[in-house]
Amino acid sequence: MDNFNFYAPTYFAFGKGKEAETGKLVKRFGGTKVLIHYGGGSVVRSGLLDRVKKSLDEEKIAYVELGGVKPNPRSGLVYEGIDLCRAEKVDFILAVGGGSAIDSAKAIAAGVVYDGDFWDFYEGKPVTAALPIGTVLTIAAAGSEGSPDSVITKEEGMVKRGASGEAYRPKFSVLNPELTQTLPAYQTACGITDIIAHLYERYLTNSKDVQVTDRMIEALILAMVEEAPKVIENPNDYEARANIMWGGMMAHNNSCGVGRSQDWSSHNIEHELSAEYDCAHGAGLAVTMPAVFTYNMNHDVMRFAQIAVRVWGCQMDFAHPERTAKAGIEALRSFLISIGMPKNFEELGAKEEDIEKLAHMACYGSENATGTVYGFVNLSQSDVENIYRLML
Amino acid sequence: MDNFNFYAPTYFAFGKGKEAETGKLVKRFGGTKVLIHYGGGSVVRSGLLDRVKKSLDEEKIAYVELGGVKPNPRSGLVYEGIDLCRAEKVDFILAVGGGSAIDSAKAIAAGVVYDGDFWDFYEGKPVTAALPIGTVLTIAAAGSEGSPDSVITKEEGMVKRGASGEAYRPKFSVLNPELTQTLPAYQTACGITDIIAHLYERYLTNSKDVQVTDRMIEALILAMVEEAPKVIENPNDYEARANIMWGGMMAHNNSCGVGRSQDWSSHNIEHELSAEYDCAHGAGLAVTMPAVFTYNMNHDVMRFAQIAVRVWGCQMDFAHPERTAKAGIEALRSFLISIGMPKNFEELGAKEEDIEKLAHMACYGSENATGTVYGFVNLSQSDVENIYRLML
């Protein structure tokens, strides 16, 4: 196990009706003038935004609003949010929504207290300062409610990149599973796929002797695989929603990823798909993961065999462990298809003729790019092209 | 799943040599005058205390010392610590040692800022304020390094009781697995038994639909069962020590215990044993757990069958689930014996003729006692007597 530091000081208020505590939590963590940042229709239509405002009113906390966050959130709205916060002397950013609203809120929070262009953080500069952030989560997926991460798409060139830093951990997150019950099955499945990707990409490690985190990751994937069909069948299943919501946070707050190298190549290879075609991130991951894992399987057959046996219930083929490893990847693929995820480029709306361009962007698309997607296996542009071809 | 709040804002510095960061961490969390609180010989002999002092000196942080914490830490030293801190205007408590040093440090931290008798907190008053606490951990066991809990024994009547509160969460904890490599096998096994008890007592719940935390608990027990024999065989196995150390923290910071009722009857029934005979808490738990679980098994046979199958690899007897449930409890008992734990009253040094007194203390020993040990099953004095008899 590698040395590490772990610090996850987010306060979680979990359960039915918990959004009524939002105002008290903003106050507890020092907010006096809030930017409420959200996407659009559903948060307004459901009455959630009004309930959040009411709880702020009750604590006599002032606020301004900025809606309009889109999936794969864009830099343009971030700049707008930064200007608004400065003009209005906002001292606390409250995201109401899913990973997109939260990630956009984080970018605004860092940008407000930074002299340069906020995009610097998405080109590799660590985030060391930001306004305090709170969240009211409406979809179990990104894990951004408990993570130090954010992903933004720059409109110029449609470059999708991540940033990280301790200042990005929310001060509090309200997790009410009821708020996710109105989500359509497709979005629900996209969220579950994202959660599973966060777990697999921690599982695929080159570190040795990481049994305790291996077991935790396997546990969380198992729970997702058990709960997912329940919510696809019955979106109102509160208990399954609750398990997925807490599991989604635990999957990405990194308590199960500490002390081990991680593999973010599926995320990085997928980001080019959602940036180019504006497909759902989870849908892109459903197509990307089996391809990446198949391509990389021989790097550590026993690791893939271990997850096949422990999570997917495959029988270990002791004479041919690679058969077990492959069976586990196929079980993952079948599971993702069973919850309604796309299985290939065509279903995703991606195009074969773009493969070279996509692979080039993945390897050379950012300012500090080196031509390699680093991870469990370090991948060149031609490797990434081969992986995209496995998705056809 | 029940509604809950979860807040675990402890900074963990994990790995080789991490105690050198102690001074910087005290400074980060605002300490200027520190009480270093510890047990005795080993911390001094190993040079750990000197290394910690050096790191404080490097940050020009003043300190006073109070050693002498014993296993099953006593109220007398807590009062002494409170007086010392007030006289020396201490503003930060640093525990160097295991759960006993940390629990004693927590009691001092709460007592210093409280007008009344610190024992009030151990009679049920919630801990809402305390001096900031840091820890340098030397044994994986109690989980106090990441928990809001503390257990102290009052010398008058040898009453052993716990207290809890957000203010008891350490600001930071240094977890260096190397520091545990000098522990004798017996103490190591006692620590592992305590960790497993923290997991079982969260597992035994009357809450429904708690799959994600069920799976996490099972994962952590599985990891302990895998790693324990390695460190018993080779105390210098750093990697196994590291897995046990992180697993021990995760077992008790409550991220796997949220949203579900818990069962602390094994701990409460054991406390009378370690208070009366001054045996190791873990050793007491090794004898107590199988007895409590056997006595309570019929309350929820399927829950015991589930852990038997998932953790202990028992085959499910679908016609007779109670056989599977029982096999799981026997597997736990055999495992504990295999790592050197005692199996009955005699090996523990406990006496049959004390059973009535012990059961009376468990049920009526604290000021606010009601005659019942509450938990998975609510137990009367006669139930508790029956459980002690199962340990003969």
CSV table of C-alpha atoms in Angstrom, one decimal, chain B residues 38-381:
chain,number,residue,atom,x,y,z
B,38,TYR,CA,0.5,8.4,26.3
B,39,GLY,CA,0.8,5.1,28.1
B,40,GLY,CA,4.3,4.0,29.0
B,41,GLY,CA,7.2,2.0,28.1
B,42,SER,CA,6.9,1.0,24.4
B,43,VAL,CA,6.2,4.5,23.1
B,44,VAL,CA,9.3,5.8,25.0
B,45,ARG,CA,11.5,2.8,24.2
B,46,SER,CA,10.8,2.8,20.5
B,47,GLY,CA,11.8,6.4,20.2
B,48,LEU,CA,8.4,7.4,18.9
B,49,LEU,CA,7.8,9.9,21.6
B,50,ASP,CA,11.1,11.6,20.8
B,51,ARG,CA,10.3,11.7,17.1
B,52,VAL,CA,6.9,13.3,17.9
B,53,LYS,CA,8.5,15.9,20.2
B,54,LYS,CA,11.1,16.7,17.5
B,55,SER,CA,8.3,17.4,15.0
B,56,LEU,CA,6.7,19.7,17.6
B,57,ASP,CA,10.0,21.4,18.3
B,58,GLU,CA,10.5,22.0,14.6
B,59,GLU,CA,7.2,23.9,14.5
B,60,LYS,CA,8.1,25.7,17.7
B,61,ILE,CA,5.1,24.3,19.4
B,62,ALA,CA,5.3,24.1,23.3
B,63,TYR,CA,4.1,21.0,25.1
B,64,VAL,CA,3.7,19.2,28.4
B,65,GLU,CA,3.5,15.5,28.9
B,66,LEU,CA,1.3,13.1,30.8
B,67,GLY,CA,2.1,9.4,30.5
B,68,GLY,CA,0.8,6.4,32.4
B,69,VAL,CA,-2.4,5.6,30.5
B,70,LYS,CA,-3.3,1.9,31.2
B,71,PRO,CA,-5.4,-0.4,29.1
B,72,ASN,CA,-9.1,0.1,30.1
B,73,PRO,CA,-8.1,3.8,30.9
B,74,ARG,CA,-9.1,5.1,34.3
B,75,SER,CA,-10.9,8.3,35.4
B,76,GLY,CA,-8.1,9.2,37.9
B,77,LEU,CA,-5.6,10.0,35.2
B,78,VAL,CA,-8.3,11.9,33.3
B,79,TYR,CA,-8.8,14.2,36.3
B,80,GLU,CA,-5.1,14.7,36.5
B,81,GLY,CA,-4.9,15.6,32.8
B,82,ILE,CA,-7.7,18.1,33.1
B,83,ASP,CA,-5.9,19.8,36.0
B,84,LEU,CA,-2.6,19.8,34.2
B,85,CYS,CA,-4.1,21.3,31.0
B,86,ARG,CA,-5.8,24.1,32.9
B,87,ALA,CA,-2.7,24.9,34.8
B,88,GLU,CA,-0.6,24.9,31.7
B,89,LYS,CA,-3.2,26.6,29.4
B,90,VAL,CA,-3.0,23.7,27.0
B,91,ASP,CA,-5.1,24.2,23.8
B,92,PHE,CA,-4.5,20.9,22.0
B,93,ILE,CA,-4.5,17.3,23.1
B,94,LEU,CA,-2.2,14.9,21.3
B,95,ALA,CA,-2.6,11.2,22.1
B,96,VAL,CA,0.3,8.9,21.2
B,97,GLY,CA,-0.6,5.3,21.6
B,98,GLY,CA,-3.6,3.0,21.1
B,99,GLY,CA,-7.3,3.3,21.9
B,100,SER,CA,-6.7,3.7,25.6
B,101,ALA,CA,-4.5,6.8,25.2
B,102,ILE,CA,-6.8,8.2,22.6
B,103,ASP,CA,-10.0,7.6,24.7
B,104,SER,CA,-8.3,9.1,27.8
B,105,ALA,CA,-7.2,12.1,25.7
B,106,LYS,CA,-10.8,12.6,24.5
B,107,ALA,CA,-12.1,12.6,28.1
B,108,ILE,CA,-9.5,15.2,29.1
B,109,ALA,CA,-10.3,17.3,26.0
B,110,ALA,CA,-14.0,17.4,27.0
B,111,GLY,CA,-13.3,17.9,30.7
B,112,VAL,CA,-11.0,20.9,30.3
B,113,VAL,CA,-13.8,23.0,28.7
B,114,TYR,CA,-16.6,21.7,30.9
B,115,ASP,CA,-17.5,23.2,34.3
B,116,GLY,CA,-18.9,20.0,35.8
B,117,ASP,CA,-17.5,16.5,36.3
B,118,PHE,CA,-16.3,15.0,33.0
B,119,TRP,CA,-18.0,11.7,34.0
B,120,ASP,CA,-21.3,13.3,33.2
B,121,PHE,CA,-20.5,12.6,29.5
B,122,TYR,CA,-20.0,8.9,30.4
B,123,GLU,CA,-23.4,8.8,32.0
B,124,GLY,CA,-25.1,9.9,28.8
B,125,LYS,CA,-24.6,13.7,28.3
B,126,PRO,CA,-23.6,14.4,24.7
B,127,VAL,CA,-20.2,15.7,24.1
B,128,THR,CA,-20.7,19.1,22.3
B,129,ALA,CA,-17.4,20.8,23.1
B,130,ALA,CA,-13.8,19.7,23.6
B,131,LEU,CA,-10.3,20.9,23.0
B,132,PRO,CA,-9.0,19.8,19.5
B,133,ILE,CA,-7.5,16.3,19.5
B,134,GLY,CA,-4.9,14.7,17.4
B,135,THR,CA,-3.6,11.2,17.5
B,136,VAL,CA,-0.5,9.2,16.6
B,137,LEU,CA,-1.8,5.6,16.5
B,138,THR,CA,0.2,2.6,17.6
B,139,ILE,CA,-2.3,-0.3,17.4
B,140,ALA,CA,-5.1,-1.0,15.0
B,141,ALA,CA,-8.1,-1.9,17.2
B,142,ALA,CA,-10.3,0.6,18.8
B,143,GLY,CA,-11.0,2.8,15.8
B,144,SER,CA,-10.9,5.8,18.2
B,145,GLU,CA,-8.6,7.6,15.7
B,146,GLY,CA,-11.5,8.2,13.4
B,147,SER,CA,-14.5,7.9,15.7
B,148,PRO,CA,-16.6,10.2,17.9
B,149,ASP,CA,-16.4,7.7,20.8
B,150,SER,CA,-14.5,7.2,24.0
B,151,VAL,CA,-14.6,4.5,26.7
B,152,ILE,CA,-13.4,5.2,30.3
B,153,THR,CA,-13.4,3.1,33.5
B,154,LYS,CA,-14.4,4.9,36.7
B,155,GLU,CA,-12.2,3.5,39.5
B,156,GLU,CA,-15.0,3.9,42.1
B,157,GLY,CA,-16.9,0.6,41.5
B,158,MET,CA,-14.9,-0.2,38.3
B,159,VAL,CA,-17.7,1.1,36.1
B,160,LYS,CA,-16.7,1.1,32.4
B,161,ARG,CA,-18.8,3.4,30.1
B,162,GLY,CA,-18.7,5.1,26.7
B,163,ALA,CA,-19.3,8.7,25.6
B,164,SER,CA,-19.9,10.1,22.2
B,165,GLY,CA,-20.1,13.4,20.4
B,166,GLU,CA,-18.9,15.3,17.3
B,167,ALA,CA,-16.3,17.1,19.3
B,168,TYR,CA,-14.6,13.7,19.9
B,169,ARG,CA,-13.6,13.2,16.3
B,170,PRO,CA,-9.9,13.9,16.1
B,171,LYS,CA,-8.8,16.8,13.9
B,172,PHE,CA,-6.0,14.6,12.6
B,173,SER,CA,-4.7,11.1,13.0
B,174,VAL,CA,-1.3,9.8,12.0
B,175,LEU,CA,-1.5,6.2,10.9
B,176,ASN,CA,1.9,4.6,10.3
B,177,PRO,CA,1.6,0.8,10.1
B,178,GLU,CA,5.3,0.5,10.9
B,179,LEU,CA,4.5,1.6,14.5
B,180,THR,CA,2.3,-1.5,14.9
B,181,GLN,CA,5.0,-4.0,13.8
B,182,THR,CA,6.5,-4.3,17.3
B,183,LEU,CA,3.2,-5.4,18.8
B,184,PRO,CA,3.1,-8.9,20.2
B,185,ALA,CA,0.9,-11.4,18.5
B,186,TYR,CA,-1.6,-11.5,21.4
B,187,GLN,CA,-2.2,-7.7,21.4
B,188,THR,CA,-2.4,-7.7,17.6
B,189,ALA,CA,-5.1,-10.4,17.7
B,190,CYS,CA,-7.0,-8.5,20.4
B,191,GLY,CA,-7.0,-5.5,18.1
B,192,ILE,CA,-8.3,-7.5,15.2
B,193,THR,CA,-11.0,-9.0,17.3
B,194,ASP,CA,-12.1,-5.5,18.4
B,195,ILE,CA,-12.3,-4.4,14.7
B,196,ILE,CA,-14.3,-7.5,13.8
B,197,ALA,CA,-16.7,-6.7,16.8
B,198,HIS,CA,-17.2,-3.1,15.5
B,199,LEU,CA,-18.2,-4.6,12.2
B,200,TYR,CA,-20.5,-7.4,13.5
B,201,GLU,CA,-22.2,-5.0,15.9
B,202,ARG,CA,-23.1,-2.7,13.0
B,203,TYR,CA,-24.1,-5.7,10.9
B,204,LEU,CA,-26.7,-7.0,13.4
B,205,THR,CA,-29.4,-4.5,12.7
B,206,ASN,CA,-33.2,-4.5,12.7
B,207,SER,CA,-33.2,-2.0,9.8
B,208,LYS,CA,-34.4,-3.3,6.4
B,209,ASP,CA,-32.9,-2.6,3.0
B,210,VAL,CA,-29.4,-1.8,4.0
B,211,GLN,CA,-27.6,-3.6,1.3
B,212,VAL,CA,-24.8,-1.1,0.6
B,213,THR,CA,-23.7,-1.0,4.2
B,214,ASP,CA,-24.1,-4.8,4.6
B,215,ARG,CA,-21.8,-5.3,1.7
B,216,MET,CA,-19.2,-2.8,3.1
B,217,ILE,CA,-19.2,-4.5,6.5
B,218,GLU,CA,-18.8,-7.9,4.9
B,219,ALA,CA,-15.9,-6.6,2.8
B,220,LEU,CA,-14.1,-5.3,5.8
B,221,ILE,CA,-14.5,-8.5,7.9
B,222,LEU,CA,-13.3,-10.5,4.9
B,223,ALA,CA,-10.2,-8.3,4.6
B,224,MET,CA,-9.5,-8.8,8.4
B,225,VAL,CA,-9.9,-12.5,8.1
B,226,GLU,CA,-7.5,-12.6,5.2
B,227,GLU,CA,-4.9,-10.3,6.7
B,228,ALA,CA,-4.9,-11.5,10.3
B,229,PRO,CA,-3.0,-14.8,9.9
B,230,LYS,CA,-0.3,-12.9,8.0
B,231,VAL,CA,0.6,-10.7,10.9
B,232,ILE,CA,0.2,-13.4,13.5
B,233,GLU,CA,2.7,-15.4,11.5
B,234,ASN,CA,5.0,-12.5,10.6
B,235,PRO,CA,4.5,-9.4,12.8
B,236,ASN,CA,6.8,-7.4,10.4
B,237,ASP,CA,4.4,-7.8,7.4
B,238,TYR,CA,4.0,-4.1,6.7
B,239,GLU,CA,1.4,-4.6,4.0
B,240,ALA,CA,-0.9,-6.7,6.1
B,241,ARG,CA,-0.4,-4.3,9.0
B,242,ALA,CA,-1.4,-1.4,6.6
B,243,ASN,CA,-4.5,-3.2,5.4
B,244,ILE,CA,-5.6,-3.9,9.0
B,245,MET,CA,-4.9,-0.3,10.0
B,246,TRP,CA,-7.0,1.3,7.3
B,247,GLY,CA,-9.7,-1.4,7.7
B,248,GLY,CA,-9.8,-0.8,11.5
B,249,MET,CA,-10.4,2.9,10.9
B,250,MET,CA,-13.1,2.3,8.3
B,251,ALA,CA,-14.8,-0.2,10.6
B,252,HIS,CA,-15.5,2.4,13.2
B,253,ASN,CA,-15.7,5.8,11.5
B,254,ASN,CA,-19.3,4.7,10.9
B,255,SER,CA,-19.5,5.2,7.1
B,256,CYS,CA,-20.5,1.5,7.0
B,257,GLY,CA,-22.9,1.9,10.0
B,258,VAL,CA,-25.1,4.8,8.9
B,259,GLY,CA,-28.8,4.6,8.3
B,260,ARG,CA,-29.3,1.4,10.3
B,261,SER,CA,-29.9,0.4,13.9
B,262,GLN,CA,-26.8,-1.1,15.5
B,263,ASP,CA,-26.2,-3.7,18.2
B,264,TRP,CA,-23.7,-2.8,20.9
B,265,SER,CA,-24.7,-5.6,23.3
B,266,SER,CA,-21.4,-7.6,22.8
B,267,HIS,CA,-19.4,-4.5,23.7
B,268,ASN,CA,-21.6,-3.7,26.7
B,269,ILE,CA,-21.6,-7.3,28.0
B,270,GLU,CA,-17.8,-7.5,27.5
B,271,HIS,CA,-17.2,-4.2,29.3
B,272,GLU,CA,-18.1,-5.8,32.6
B,273,LEU,CA,-15.5,-8.5,32.0
B,274,SER,CA,-12.6,-6.1,31.2
B,275,ALA,CA,-13.7,-3.8,34.1
B,276,GLU,CA,-13.9,-6.7,36.6
B,277,TYR,CA,-10.9,-8.8,35.5
B,278,ASP,CA,-8.8,-6.1,33.7
B,279,CYS,CA,-8.5,-8.5,30.7
B,280,ALA,CA,-7.8,-7.1,27.3
B,281,HIS,CA,-11.0,-5.8,25.7
B,282,GLY,CA,-10.4,-7.8,22.5
B,283,ALA,CA,-9.9,-11.0,24.4
B,284,GLY,CA,-13.2,-10.4,26.2
B,285,LEU,CA,-14.9,-9.8,23.0
B,286,ALA,CA,-13.6,-13.0,21.5
B,287,VAL,CA,-15.4,-14.9,24.3
B,288,THR,CA,-18.5,-12.7,24.3
B,289,MET,CA,-19.3,-12.5,20.6
B,290,PRO,CA,-20.0,-16.1,19.8
B,291,ALA,CA,-22.1,-16.4,23.0
B,292,VAL,CA,-24.2,-13.3,22.3
B,293,PHE,CA,-24.7,-14.3,18.6
B,294,THR,CA,-25.7,-17.9,19.5
B,295,TYR,CA,-28.2,-16.6,22.1
B,296,ASN,CA,-29.7,-14.1,19.6
B,297,MET,CA,-29.5,-16.1,16.4
B,298,ASN,CA,-33.1,-17.0,16.2
B,299,HIS,CA,-34.1,-13.4,16.2
B,300,ASP,CA,-33.0,-13.2,12.5
B,301,VAL,CA,-31.7,-16.5,11.2
B,302,MET,CA,-31.4,-15.2,7.7
B,303,ARG,CA,-29.1,-12.3,8.7
B,304,PHE,CA,-26.7,-14.8,10.4
B,305,ALA,CA,-27.0,-17.1,7.4
B,306,GLN,CA,-26.1,-14.2,5.0
B,307,ILE,CA,-22.9,-13.4,6.8
B,308,ALA,CA,-22.1,-17.1,7.1
B,309,VAL,CA,-22.3,-17.5,3.3
B,310,ARG,CA,-20.8,-14.2,2.3
B,311,VAL,CA,-18.0,-13.9,4.8
B,312,TRP,CA,-17.3,-17.4,6.1
B,313,GLY,CA,-17.8,-19.2,2.8
B,314,CYS,CA,-20.5,-21.6,4.3
B,315,GLN,CA,-22.8,-23.4,1.9
B,316,MET,CA,-26.4,-22.2,2.3
B,317,ASP,CA,-28.6,-24.9,3.7
B,318,PHE,CA,-31.9,-23.8,2.1
B,319,ALA,CA,-33.9,-26.4,3.9
B,320,HIS,CA,-32.3,-25.5,7.3
B,321,PRO,CA,-31.0,-21.9,7.2
B,322,GLU,CA,-30.4,-22.1,11.0
B,323,ARG,CA,-27.7,-24.7,10.3
B,324,THR,CA,-25.9,-22.2,8.0
B,325,ALA,CA,-26.4,-19.4,10.6
B,326,LYS,CA,-24.9,-21.6,13.3
B,327,ALA,CA,-22.0,-22.7,11.0
B,328,GLY,CA,-21.1,-19.0,10.5
B,329,ILE,CA,-20.9,-18.4,14.3
B,330,GLU,CA,-18.8,-21.5,14.7
B,331,ALA,CA,-16.5,-20.3,11.9
B,332,LEU,CA,-16.1,-16.9,13.7
B,333,ARG,CA,-15.3,-18.8,16.9
B,334,SER,CA,-12.7,-21.0,15.2
B,335,PHE,CA,-11.1,-18.1,13.5
B,336,LEU,CA,-10.7,-16.2,16.8
B,337,ILE,CA,-9.2,-19.2,18.4
B,338,SER,CA,-6.8,-19.7,15.5
B,339,ILE,CA,-5.3,-16.2,16.0
B,340,GLY,CA,-4.7,-17.0,19.7
B,341,MET,CA,-7.8,-15.6,21.4
B,342,PRO,CA,-9.3,-17.2,24.5
B,343,LYS,CA,-12.5,-19.3,24.0
B,344,ASN,CA,-14.1,-19.3,27.4
B,345,PHE,CA,-14.4,-17.8,30.9
B,346,GLU,CA,-11.6,-20.0,32.2
B,347,GLU,CA,-9.1,-18.9,29.6
B,348,LEU,CA,-10.1,-15.3,30.1
B,349,GLY,CA,-9.7,-15.5,33.9
B,350,ALA,CA,-13.4,-14.9,34.6
B,351,LYS,CA,-15.3,-16.7,37.3
B,352,GLU,CA,-18.6,-18.5,37.1
B,353,GLU,CA,-19.6,-17.4,40.5
B,354,ASP,CA,-19.5,-13.7,39.4
B,355,ILE,CA,-22.1,-14.2,36.6
B,356,GLU,CA,-25.0,-12.7,38.5
B,357,LYS,CA,-23.0,-9.7,39.6
B,358,LEU,CA,-21.6,-9.1,36.1
B,359,ALA,CA,-25.1,-9.3,34.6
B,360,HIS,CA,-26.5,-7.0,37.2
B,361,MET,CA,-23.7,-4.5,36.5
B,362,ALA,CA,-24.4,-4.7,32.7
B,363,CYS,CA,-28.1,-4.0,33.3
B,364,TYR,CA,-28.1,-1.7,36.3
B,365,GLY,CA,-24.5,-0.4,36.6
B,366,SER,CA,-24.9,3.2,35.3
B,367,GLU,CA,-26.9,6.0,36.7
B,368,ASN,CA,-29.4,6.0,33.9
B,369,ALA,CA,-29.7,2.2,33.6
B,370,THR,CA,-33.0,0.7,32.9
B,371,GLY,CA,-32.3,-3.0,33.5
B,372,THR,CA,-32.0,-3.7,29.8
B,373,VAL,CA,-29.1,-4.1,27.4
B,374,TYR,CA,-30.5,-2.6,24.3
B,375,GLY,CA,-29.5,-3.7,20.8
B,376,PHE,CA,-30.4,-6.3,18.1
B,377,VAL,CA,-32.3,-8.1,20.8
B,378,ASN,CA,-33.1,-6.3,24.0
B,379,LEU,CA,-31.7,-8.3,26.9
B,380,SER,CA,-32.8,-8.5,30.5
B,381,GLN,CA,-30.5,-9.4,33.4
